[in-house]
Coordinates of C-alpha atoms in Angstrom, one line a residue:
X1 CA 17.1 16.6 -16.6
X2 CA 14.0 14.1 -17.4
X3 CA 15.4 11.0 -17.7
X4 CA 12.4 8.6 -18.2
X5 CA 8.5 8.3 -18.6
X6 CA 8.3 7.8 -14.6
X7 CA 10.3 11.2 -13.9
X8 CA 8.2 13.3 -16.2
X9 CA 5.4 11.5 -15.1
X10 CA 6.3 13.3 -11.3
X11 CA 7.3 16.4 -12.9
X12 CA 3.9 16.7 -14.1
X13 CA 2.6 16.4 -10.8
X14 CA 4.9 19.0 -9.8
X15 CA 3.6 21.3 -12.4
X16 CA -0.5 20.5 -11.1
X17 CA 0.5 21.4 -7.4
X18 CA 2.2 24.7 -8.7
X19 CA -1.0 25.7 -10.9
X20 CA -3.7 24.5 -7.8
X21 CA -1.3 26.3 -5.2
X22 CA -1.2 29.6 -7.2
X23 CA -4.6 29.8 -8.7
X24 CA -3.7 28.5 -12.0
X25 CA -1.3 28.6 -14.5
X26 CA -2.4 32.2 -15.7
X27 CA -1.3 33.5 -12.5
X28 CA 2.2 31.9 -12.4
X29 CA 5.3 31.4 -13.6
X30 CA 6.5 28.0 -14.3
X31 CA 9.5 26.9 -15.3
X32 CA 10.3 22.9 -15.6
X33 CA 13.0 20.2 -16.5
X34 CA 10.3 18.2 -18.3
X35 CA 11.1 16.2 -21.6
X36 CA 10.0 19.4 -23.7
X37 CA 9.6 22.6 -21.8
X38 CA 8.1 25.6 -23.7
X39 CA 10.6 27.3 -26.2
X40 CA 13.4 25.9 -24.1
X41 CA 12.7 27.4 -20.6
X42 CA 14.6 25.3 -17.2
X43 CA 14.2 26.1 -14.2
X44 CA 17.1 28.8 -13.3
X45 CA 20.1 27.0 -11.5
X46 CA 20.0 27.2 -7.6
X47 CA 23.2 26.6 -5.4
X48 CA 24.7 25.2 -8.4
X49 CA 22.0 23.1 -9.2
X50 CA 18.7 22.6 -11.5
X51 CA 15.8 21.7 -9.9
X52 CA 13.0 20.2 -12.0
X53 CA 10.3 22.9 -11.1
X54 CA 10.5 26.8 -10.5
X55 CA 7.6 28.8 -9.8
X56 CA 6.1 32.3 -8.9
X57 CA 3.3 34.1 -8.7
X58 CA 2.9 37.0 -10.3
X59 CA 3.1 39.8 -8.8
X60 CA 5.6 37.8 -6.7
X61 CA 4.5 36.7 -3.3
X62 CA 6.2 32.9 -3.3
X63 CA 8.6 30.9 -4.6
X64 CA 7.9 27.2 -5.6
X65 CA 11.1 25.0 -6.2
X66 CA 9.9 21.0 -7.0
X67 CA 12.1 18.2 -7.8
X68 CA 11.3 14.8 -8.6
X69 CA 12.6 12.1 -7.9
X70 CA 12.3 8.2 -8.8
X71 CA 13.0 5.7 -6.4
X72 CA 16.2 4.7 -7.2
X73 CA 17.8 8.1 -7.2
X74 CA 16.1 9.3 -4.0
X75 CA 18.6 7.5 -1.2
X76 CA 21.7 9.3 -2.8
X77 CA 24.3 11.7 -1.8
X78 CA 23.1 13.9 -4.9
X79 CA 20.2 14.4 -3.3
X80 CA 20.9 15.4 -0.4
X81 CA 23.4 18.0 -1.4
X82 CA 21.1 18.9 -3.6
X83 CA 17.6 19.1 -1.1
X84 CA 20.5 21.7 0.9
X85 CA 20.8 23.4 -1.5
X86 CA 17.2 24.3 -2.6
X87 CA 16.5 24.9 1.3
X88 CA 19.3 27.0 1.7
X89 CA 17.8 29.4 -1.4
X90 CA 14.2 28.6 0.2
X91 CA 14.8 29.9 4.0
X92 CA 16.5 33.2 2.5
X93 CA 13.3 33.3 0.5
X94 CA 9.4 34.7 1.9
X95 CA 7.0 32.8 1.4
X96 CA 9.1 29.6 0.3
X97 CA 7.8 26.0 -0.6
X98 CA 9.8 23.2 -1.5
X99 CA 7.7 19.8 -3.2
X100 CA 9.8 16.6 -3.8
X101 CA 7.3 14.3 -6.0
X102 CA 8.2 11.0 -5.6
X103 CA 6.3 7.4 -5.9
X104 CA 3.9 6.0 -3.6
X105 CA 6.7 3.6 -2.6
X106 CA 9.2 6.1 -1.7
X107 CA 6.5 8.1 -0.4
X108 CA 8.0 7.7 3.9
X109 CA 11.5 8.0 2.8
X110 CA 11.2 11.2 1.0
X111 CA 9.3 12.4 4.5
X112 CA 12.2 11.1 7.0
X113 CA 14.9 13.0 4.7
X114 CA 13.1 16.4 3.9
X115 CA 12.7 16.4 7.4
X116 CA 16.1 15.1 8.3
X117 CA 17.6 18.0 5.7
X118 CA 15.6 21.0 7.2
X119 CA 17.2 20.5 10.6
X120 CA 19.7 23.8 9.8
X121 CA 17.0 25.7 8.2
X122 CA 14.2 25.6 11.0
X123 CA 13.9 28.9 11.6
X124 CA 12.6 29.5 8.4
X125 CA 9.3 29.6 7.3
X126 CA 9.6 27.7 4.1
X127 CA 6.4 25.2 3.4
X128 CA 7.4 21.6 2.9
X129 CA 5.4 19.1 0.7
X130 CA 5.7 15.5 -0.7
X131 CA 3.7 14.5 -3.6
X132 CA 3.7 10.9 -3.4
X133 CA 0.8 9.4 -5.2
X134 CA -1.6 9.7 -1.6
X135 CA -2.0 13.5 -2.1
X136 CA -0.7 16.5 -0.8
X137 CA 1.2 15.3 3.0
X138 CA 2.2 19.0 4.4
X139 CA 5.5 18.8 6.9

């Protein structure tokens, strides 16, 4: 759930990335957990956790799961468990993309955490991206 203006801004970055990734909002189905999602459509629960963004292109050829974390929320046990849940799901999904949106000051930490969390799924073809305000950082 969006809890602050900074979190909402990070979710907005996820939505913009999904639109750019899939060729525009008319070509995708996006569900996000922003302050006021359209028609109350929130992302589906994935392995017990609700991501901030869930997007699929139409027709479905790829799935994008996005999570937004403020600096204070990034280095927690809860976040590590969430990352594992989402990466496990995407490892079983063809053309999966995981995007972690963080403030600029948390970019290096986010990349390190994501690389560490993805080790058990290294055989999967999941593409991982960190959005940190400086642009798109593909891992």
